[in-house]
């Protein structure tokens, strides 16, 4: 497979994962906002912005309409849903002949839907509906991808993009919640409460699956355990790490590249740290440091993939 | 009362009026004979149009538009910022060509392409036709698309033009003539294929009742053509399609064709040349490339030889080509044979190489570096069409009868400044075909671009792209100038 094609598939997938994540966060947050005090609402929007690493956005005072618009439709904000979908589409268009027609049509419809929707249209009717439909279309796209694209090398790069992005985003959203939680404990305030934890689970589509394991007993340590270490939940970091490793092994097998070792080793290390991790140790030690390590390991895997499969020097490739 | 009879139901809805706004005059009408009677091959379509309520047609038109948009079947319009991707307007009603009409077109094109290919080989090698004075030497050497670098260079199988799109027009007497040869990187074939797919979806019964020859095998035929160019010792050659990239106006077509053929769609940055071998960069390392179907103009192919500022091409590609390590389709320098001034000599070229009379005639053409022809043209600019010789896509053109005095004055200055760069032709009454426009059936001017492939032999897929000038009275069919297209049916019988 062409290196450029692998790269585009990878980024298409990352952008879509990100757009879906933002849509879920916004949808959940707008719903939860309905029964919140102004103070807790403000805290929540701040956390949301921080978890998306969009702190550079200057929205002061905190204004739900402005934030939602910024994160949804503002094309100049490269992290907005519209911009992510447009970037995913540019990447898909680059590899139009490599993906299935069904995938392209699905993505193109999503793009056109978001493009022709205006902020006022959703804000004054049912904002939640809109984010729900974006999420639905994303899920359809993933389903169509899995059902129509050969599960060969290209699909593996789609998997890589999806799960590397998911691991990073989940780590980020966990991080801001646990920072608030620890602060709240130290100052004995209620910066973060039951509804916030439920919102966190819901915004990661994990509320129902969490309850099946731990019942509706909402405990921060159980949430951390579930979202970091659970082997079966497709939204957990552990699951993402498994998928990254599986995809990298398949790609190494398909390409027969001799330099595949580094990315695989990095992925194996991430995975084993998650499969042998203990939540009480992580919590006792430093949650923040642990999540930062996950972030930096994901970044290293990303770099290793690039250097092995995409941006390798021609001379070195001819010499080998 | 047979209430289930569909004709009864449609009778209660407003049916189409076929005659009120339908213009019949000197131009040949594809559907009606001069008495206004439908020609035999249009009889069934005509009948269907009389029965169908306009609303049904409108719904089908919308369904077709949505199908094109959702498939991303768009082209890019240069120079406008928002909405740069547009669908190429699609007209619902098919253009029908009879089997005997097609037989003439096919023979004529085979003859013309064979002759033009021999011409290219000759001018880049022995130059016999120049020595014999059939085509003036100065005309060839002054051609913008003549490539000195190609002299004496051997191309695989001596085939220069593997993919050709020739523009035909139909004259008032019903005969076909060649308006233009496109021998560089002709586009539009994806619309021929997509139009057919959409047509089958919106008019399944009418289509199957007609006995239309298929065009769907174009991808396979193109692949076989390209394979024929591969170096002989490469038993399983790697063939790629080289595109300028996603921002090119024909990118959709490049992706579409690569997909149809199951080959990689590469950009210049995917390729690298080392020791005169072209490689593409894959996730499994570098892989050798044998044949390149390039959709990039000569100028941009190799910054070491041609334009230095090109970032679309591949440094070293020309040397690999010269060494015979990689084949290009089409060859470099083919533009010299579709220069609009050289066009005037094509009938002579056919006679010279084939020893036959041209089957498809040319349009009368005035060469403006000839003093007496120029004088005539200057006097009659308001009657003529003037074209820049090296341009395509409807750019650099003056249509006399539709021009203002100021435009004509401007063109006079252009012509005087560089007479070799212009030719003039009579304004043609292109044939008209029925089109579905704003809820009515109206007549619009059309042309026809069949696609010719030349690998181990010459092949023409029965059909082509019928382009439509959607503006009433307009003679310009180019997509970049507001044209549309329709499906083209070549019948078995």
PDB file of C-alpha atoms in Angstrom, chain B residues 129-319:
ATOM      1  CA  UNK B 129       6.377  14.338 -43.955  1.00  0.00           C
ATOM      2  CA  UNK B 130       8.270  17.578 -43.352  1.00  0.00           C
ATOM      3  CA  UNK B 131      10.911  16.785 -45.945  1.00  0.00           C
ATOM      4  CA  UNK B 132       8.146  16.017 -48.431  1.00  0.00           C
ATOM      5  CA  UNK B 133       6.619  19.406 -47.726  1.00  0.00           C
ATOM      6  CA  UNK B 134       3.200  18.045 -46.788  1.00  0.00           C
ATOM      7  CA  UNK B 135       3.317  19.785 -43.414  1.00  0.00           C
ATOM      8  CA  UNK B 136       5.474  22.921 -43.102  1.00  0.00           C
ATOM      9  CA  UNK B 137       8.520  22.411 -40.905  1.00  0.00           C
ATOM     10  CA  UNK B 138       8.115  25.853 -39.343  1.00  0.00           C
ATOM     11  CA  UNK B 139       4.626  24.987 -38.205  1.00  0.00           C
ATOM     12  CA  UNK B 140       5.862  21.995 -36.222  1.00  0.00           C
ATOM     13  CA  UNK B 141       8.929  23.609 -34.708  1.00  0.00           C
ATOM     14  CA  UNK B 142       6.967  26.667 -33.658  1.00  0.00           C
ATOM     15  CA  UNK B 143       4.419  24.561 -31.851  1.00  0.00           C
ATOM     16  CA  UNK B 144       4.296  25.182 -28.106  1.00  0.00           C
ATOM     17  CA  UNK B 145       3.848  21.468 -27.408  1.00  0.00           C
ATOM     18  CA  UNK B 146       6.696  20.246 -29.614  1.00  0.00           C
ATOM     19  CA  UNK B 147       9.306  18.572 -27.380  1.00  0.00           C
ATOM     20  CA  UNK B 148      12.818  18.631 -28.735  1.00  0.00           C
ATOM     21  CA  UNK B 149      13.791  16.145 -25.993  1.00  0.00           C
ATOM     22  CA  UNK B 150      11.677  13.479 -27.702  1.00  0.00           C
ATOM     23  CA  UNK B 151      13.652  13.461 -30.968  1.00  0.00           C
ATOM     24  CA  UNK B 152      15.083  10.038 -31.670  1.00  0.00           C
ATOM     25  CA  UNK B 153      13.596   8.614 -28.485  1.00  0.00           C
ATOM     26  CA  UNK B 154      12.013   5.201 -28.896  1.00  0.00           C
ATOM     27  CA  UNK B 155       8.636   4.753 -27.231  1.00  0.00           C
ATOM     28  CA  UNK B 156       7.149   1.295 -26.483  1.00  0.00           C
ATOM     29  CA  UNK B 157       5.534  -0.272 -29.576  1.00  0.00           C
ATOM     30  CA  UNK B 158       5.904   3.116 -31.299  1.00  0.00           C
ATOM     31  CA  UNK B 159       2.633   4.134 -29.719  1.00  0.00           C
ATOM     32  CA  UNK B 160       2.481   7.765 -28.728  1.00  0.00           C
ATOM     33  CA  UNK B 161      -1.219   8.236 -28.190  1.00  0.00           C
ATOM     34  CA  UNK B 162      -2.743   5.469 -26.096  1.00  0.00           C
ATOM     35  CA  UNK B 163      -5.691   7.413 -24.771  1.00  0.00           C
ATOM     36  CA  UNK B 164      -7.501   9.851 -27.041  1.00  0.00           C
ATOM     37  CA  UNK B 165     -10.740  11.805 -26.834  1.00  0.00           C
ATOM     38  CA  UNK B 166     -11.800  13.196 -30.189  1.00  0.00           C
ATOM     39  CA  UNK B 167     -14.494  15.858 -30.365  1.00  0.00           C
ATOM     40  CA  UNK B 168     -17.053  15.278 -33.087  1.00  0.00           C
ATOM     41  CA  UNK B 169     -19.860  17.533 -34.183  1.00  0.00           C
ATOM     42  CA  UNK B 170     -22.817  16.856 -36.381  1.00  0.00           C
ATOM     43  CA  UNK B 171     -23.377  19.194 -39.295  1.00  0.00           C
ATOM     44  CA  UNK B 172     -26.752  20.340 -40.675  1.00  0.00           C
ATOM     45  CA  UNK B 173     -26.689  17.581 -43.314  1.00  0.00           C
ATOM     46  CA  UNK B 174     -26.444  14.950 -40.561  1.00  0.00           C
ATOM     47  CA  UNK B 175     -22.840  13.965 -41.203  1.00  0.00           C
ATOM     48  CA  UNK B 176     -20.214  13.881 -38.439  1.00  0.00           C
ATOM     49  CA  UNK B 177     -17.015  15.934 -38.600  1.00  0.00           C
ATOM     50  CA  UNK B 178     -13.988  16.237 -36.311  1.00  0.00           C
ATOM     51  CA  UNK B 179     -13.787  19.494 -34.401  1.00  0.00           C
ATOM     52  CA  UNK B 180     -10.749  18.751 -32.243  1.00  0.00           C
ATOM     53  CA  UNK B 181      -8.291  15.975 -31.449  1.00  0.00           C
ATOM     54  CA  UNK B 182      -7.327  15.662 -27.783  1.00  0.00           C
ATOM     55  CA  UNK B 183      -4.065  13.769 -27.721  1.00  0.00           C
ATOM     56  CA  UNK B 184      -2.559  14.913 -24.443  1.00  0.00           C
ATOM     57  CA  UNK B 185      -4.626  14.083 -21.356  1.00  0.00           C
ATOM     58  CA  UNK B 186      -8.253  13.966 -22.479  1.00  0.00           C
ATOM     59  CA  UNK B 187     -10.768  13.850 -19.635  1.00  0.00           C
ATOM     60  CA  UNK B 188     -14.457  13.143 -19.195  1.00  0.00           C
ATOM     61  CA  UNK B 189     -14.562   9.391 -19.619  1.00  0.00           C
ATOM     62  CA  UNK B 190     -15.672   8.911 -16.013  1.00  0.00           C
ATOM     63  CA  UNK B 191     -18.806  10.893 -16.811  1.00  0.00           C
ATOM     64  CA  UNK B 192     -19.511   8.589 -19.720  1.00  0.00           C
ATOM     65  CA  UNK B 193     -19.415   5.671 -17.275  1.00  0.00           C
ATOM     66  CA  UNK B 194     -21.251   7.401 -14.441  1.00  0.00           C
ATOM     67  CA  UNK B 195     -23.963   8.758 -16.750  1.00  0.00           C
ATOM     68  CA  UNK B 196     -24.661   5.233 -17.846  1.00  0.00           C
ATOM     69  CA  UNK B 197     -24.932   3.941 -14.287  1.00  0.00           C
ATOM     70  CA  UNK B 198     -27.343   6.702 -13.339  1.00  0.00           C
ATOM     71  CA  UNK B 199     -29.350   6.199 -16.517  1.00  0.00           C
ATOM     72  CA  UNK B 200     -29.871   2.545 -15.714  1.00  0.00           C
ATOM     73  CA  UNK B 201     -31.166   3.558 -12.313  1.00  0.00           C
ATOM     74  CA  UNK B 202     -33.634   6.225 -13.462  1.00  0.00           C
ATOM     75  CA  UNK B 203     -34.904   4.713 -16.756  1.00  0.00           C
ATOM     76  CA  UNK B 204     -34.457   0.952 -16.367  1.00  0.00           C
ATOM     77  CA  UNK B 205     -37.296  -0.151 -18.629  1.00  0.00           C
ATOM     78  CA  UNK B 206     -36.690   2.277 -21.442  1.00  0.00           C
ATOM     79  CA  UNK B 207     -33.003   1.391 -21.338  1.00  0.00           C
ATOM     80  CA  UNK B 208     -33.501  -2.360 -21.525  1.00  0.00           C
ATOM     81  CA  UNK B 209     -36.071  -2.060 -24.302  1.00  0.00           C
ATOM     82  CA  UNK B 210     -33.626  -0.191 -26.519  1.00  0.00           C
ATOM     83  CA  UNK B 211     -30.734  -2.632 -26.974  1.00  0.00           C
ATOM     84  CA  UNK B 212     -27.869  -0.329 -26.000  1.00  0.00           C
ATOM     85  CA  UNK B 213     -24.247  -1.431 -26.378  1.00  0.00           C
ATOM     86  CA  UNK B 214     -22.392  -1.533 -23.053  1.00  0.00           C
ATOM     87  CA  UNK B 215     -19.569   0.824 -22.084  1.00  0.00           C
ATOM     88  CA  UNK B 216     -18.765  -0.636 -18.662  1.00  0.00           C
ATOM     89  CA  UNK B 217     -15.699  -2.534 -19.848  1.00  0.00           C
ATOM     90  CA  UNK B 218     -13.782   0.684 -20.474  1.00  0.00           C
ATOM     91  CA  UNK B 219     -11.664   0.194 -17.328  1.00  0.00           C
ATOM     92  CA  UNK B 220     -10.529  -3.258 -18.402  1.00  0.00           C
ATOM     93  CA  UNK B 221      -9.789  -2.087 -21.915  1.00  0.00           C
ATOM     94  CA  UNK B 222      -7.740   0.825 -20.584  1.00  0.00           C
ATOM     95  CA  UNK B 223      -5.791  -1.498 -18.299  1.00  0.00           C
ATOM     96  CA  UNK B 224      -5.031  -3.881 -21.176  1.00  0.00           C
ATOM     97  CA  UNK B 225      -3.884  -0.902 -23.261  1.00  0.00           C
ATOM     98  CA  UNK B 226      -1.491   0.227 -20.535  1.00  0.00           C
ATOM     99  CA  UNK B 227      -0.177  -3.303 -19.942  1.00  0.00           C
ATOM    100  CA  UNK B 228       0.704  -3.527 -23.616  1.00  0.00           C
ATOM    101  CA  UNK B 229       3.191  -0.682 -23.094  1.00  0.00           C
ATOM    102  CA  UNK B 230       5.134  -2.347 -20.273  1.00  0.00           C
ATOM    103  CA  UNK B 231       8.777  -3.302 -20.885  1.00  0.00           C
ATOM    104  CA  UNK B 232       8.739  -6.788 -22.406  1.00  0.00           C
ATOM    105  CA  UNK B 233      10.797  -8.515 -19.722  1.00  0.00           C
ATOM    106  CA  UNK B 234       8.526  -7.352 -16.894  1.00  0.00           C
ATOM    107  CA  UNK B 235       6.075 -10.230 -16.724  1.00  0.00           C
ATOM    108  CA  UNK B 236       3.839  -8.768 -14.031  1.00  0.00           C
ATOM    109  CA  UNK B 237       4.186  -5.043 -14.577  1.00  0.00           C
ATOM    110  CA  UNK B 238       3.155  -2.478 -11.994  1.00  0.00           C
ATOM    111  CA  UNK B 239       0.909   0.152 -13.534  1.00  0.00           C
ATOM    112  CA  UNK B 240      -0.005   3.376 -11.780  1.00  0.00           C
ATOM    113  CA  UNK B 241      -2.110   6.433 -12.513  1.00  0.00           C
ATOM    114  CA  UNK B 242      -0.239   9.689 -11.823  1.00  0.00           C
ATOM    115  CA  UNK B 243      -2.508  12.539 -10.735  1.00  0.00           C
ATOM    116  CA  UNK B 244      -1.664  16.150  -9.901  1.00  0.00           C
ATOM    117  CA  UNK B 245      -3.668  15.567  -6.725  1.00  0.00           C
ATOM    118  CA  UNK B 246      -6.929  16.195  -5.018  1.00  0.00           C
ATOM    119  CA  UNK B 247      -7.180  19.853  -6.059  1.00  0.00           C
ATOM    120  CA  UNK B 248      -7.073  19.101  -9.771  1.00  0.00           C
ATOM    121  CA  UNK B 249     -10.387  19.648 -11.536  1.00  0.00           C
ATOM    122  CA  UNK B 250     -10.439  16.064 -12.821  1.00  0.00           C
ATOM    123  CA  UNK B 251      -9.308  14.405  -9.600  1.00  0.00           C
ATOM    124  CA  UNK B 252     -12.559  12.543  -9.231  1.00  0.00           C
ATOM    125  CA  UNK B 253     -11.975  10.960 -12.602  1.00  0.00           C
ATOM    126  CA  UNK B 254      -8.417   9.951 -11.735  1.00  0.00           C
ATOM    127  CA  UNK B 255      -9.587   8.203  -8.578  1.00  0.00           C
ATOM    128  CA  UNK B 256     -12.508   6.648 -10.414  1.00  0.00           C
ATOM    129  CA  UNK B 257     -10.335   5.194 -13.169  1.00  0.00           C
ATOM    130  CA  UNK B 258      -7.657   3.908 -10.803  1.00  0.00           C
ATOM    131  CA  UNK B 259     -10.412   2.140  -8.925  1.00  0.00           C
ATOM    132  CA  UNK B 260     -11.955   0.699 -12.070  1.00  0.00           C
ATOM    133  CA  UNK B 261      -8.584  -0.707 -13.064  1.00  0.00           C
ATOM    134  CA  UNK B 262      -7.510  -1.738  -9.565  1.00  0.00           C
ATOM    135  CA  UNK B 263      -4.216   0.172  -9.790  1.00  0.00           C
ATOM    136  CA  UNK B 264      -2.570   2.646  -7.454  1.00  0.00           C
ATOM    137  CA  UNK B 265      -3.399   6.322  -7.797  1.00  0.00           C
ATOM    138  CA  UNK B 266      -0.107   8.062  -7.156  1.00  0.00           C
ATOM    139  CA  UNK B 267       1.043  11.652  -6.852  1.00  0.00           C
ATOM    140  CA  UNK B 268       4.497  12.898  -7.746  1.00  0.00           C
ATOM    141  CA  UNK B 269       5.511  12.787  -4.103  1.00  0.00           C
ATOM    142  CA  UNK B 270       4.781   9.047  -3.998  1.00  0.00           C
ATOM    143  CA  UNK B 271       7.392   8.381  -6.663  1.00  0.00           C
ATOM    144  CA  UNK B 272      11.163   8.497  -6.577  1.00  0.00           C
ATOM    145  CA  UNK B 273      13.733   7.740  -9.281  1.00  0.00           C
ATOM    146  CA  UNK B 274      16.991   5.979  -8.513  1.00  0.00           C
ATOM    147  CA  UNK B 275      19.410   4.689 -11.166  1.00  0.00           C
ATOM    148  CA  UNK B 276      16.795   5.352 -13.871  1.00  0.00           C
ATOM    149  CA  UNK B 277      14.249   3.153 -12.142  1.00  0.00           C
ATOM    150  CA  UNK B 278      10.994   4.637 -10.924  1.00  0.00           C
ATOM    151  CA  UNK B 279       9.823   3.516  -7.498  1.00  0.00           C
ATOM    152  CA  UNK B 280       6.739   4.191  -5.487  1.00  0.00           C
ATOM    153  CA  UNK B 281       6.864   4.590  -1.763  1.00  0.00           C
ATOM    154  CA  UNK B 282       4.758   1.947  -0.034  1.00  0.00           C
ATOM    155  CA  UNK B 283       4.331   0.849   3.547  1.00  0.00           C
ATOM    156  CA  UNK B 284       6.358  -2.235   2.639  1.00  0.00           C
ATOM    157  CA  UNK B 285       9.226  -0.208   1.180  1.00  0.00           C
ATOM    158  CA  UNK B 286       9.984   0.985  -2.368  1.00  0.00           C
ATOM    159  CA  UNK B 287       8.296  -0.787  -5.259  1.00  0.00           C
ATOM    160  CA  UNK B 288       9.279  -0.586  -8.918  1.00  0.00           C
ATOM    161  CA  UNK B 289       6.855   1.076 -11.370  1.00  0.00           C
ATOM    162  CA  UNK B 290       6.689  -0.017 -15.040  1.00  0.00           C
ATOM    163  CA  UNK B 291       3.887   1.958 -16.678  1.00  0.00           C
ATOM    164  CA  UNK B 292       2.563   5.379 -15.731  1.00  0.00           C
ATOM    165  CA  UNK B 293      -0.810   6.551 -17.005  1.00  0.00           C
ATOM    166  CA  UNK B 294      -0.090  10.158 -16.354  1.00  0.00           C
ATOM    167  CA  UNK B 295      -2.779  12.774 -16.038  1.00  0.00           C
ATOM    168  CA  UNK B 296      -0.229  15.561 -15.676  1.00  0.00           C
ATOM    169  CA  UNK B 297       0.772  17.811 -18.555  1.00  0.00           C
ATOM    170  CA  UNK B 298       4.236  17.450 -20.127  1.00  0.00           C
ATOM    171  CA  UNK B 299       5.399  20.689 -18.547  1.00  0.00           C
ATOM    172  CA  UNK B 300       4.983  19.383 -15.030  1.00  0.00           C
ATOM    173  CA  UNK B 301       6.299  15.834 -15.397  1.00  0.00           C
ATOM    174  CA  UNK B 302       9.926  16.295 -14.486  1.00  0.00           C
ATOM    175  CA  UNK B 303      11.340  19.476 -12.953  1.00  0.00           C
ATOM    176  CA  UNK B 304      14.855  18.537 -14.130  1.00  0.00           C
ATOM    177  CA  UNK B 305      13.832  18.684 -17.804  1.00  0.00           C
ATOM    178  CA  UNK B 306      10.668  20.718 -18.060  1.00  0.00           C
ATOM    179  CA  UNK B 307       9.284  23.337 -15.694  1.00  0.00           C
ATOM    180  CA  UNK B 308      11.628  23.724 -12.763  1.00  0.00           C
ATOM    181  CA  UNK B 309       8.954  25.049 -10.460  1.00  0.00           C
ATOM    182  CA  UNK B 310       6.776  21.957 -10.836  1.00  0.00           C
ATOM    183  CA  UNK B 311       6.127  20.155  -7.582  1.00  0.00           C
ATOM    184  CA  UNK B 312       3.652  17.773  -9.197  1.00  0.00           C
ATOM    185  CA  UNK B 313       6.168  15.702 -11.111  1.00  0.00           C
ATOM    186  CA  UNK B 314       9.090  13.451 -10.357  1.00  0.00           C
ATOM    187  CA  UNK B 315      12.729  14.461 -10.666  1.00  0.00           C
ATOM    188  CA  UNK B 316      14.554  12.024 -12.947  1.00  0.00           C
ATOM    189  CA  UNK B 317      11.420  10.626 -14.581  1.00  0.00           C
ATOM    190  CA  UNK B 318      12.416  11.708 -18.082  1.00  0.00           C
ATOM    191  CA  UNK B 319      15.787   9.970 -17.916  1.00  0.00           C
TER     192      UNK B 319
END
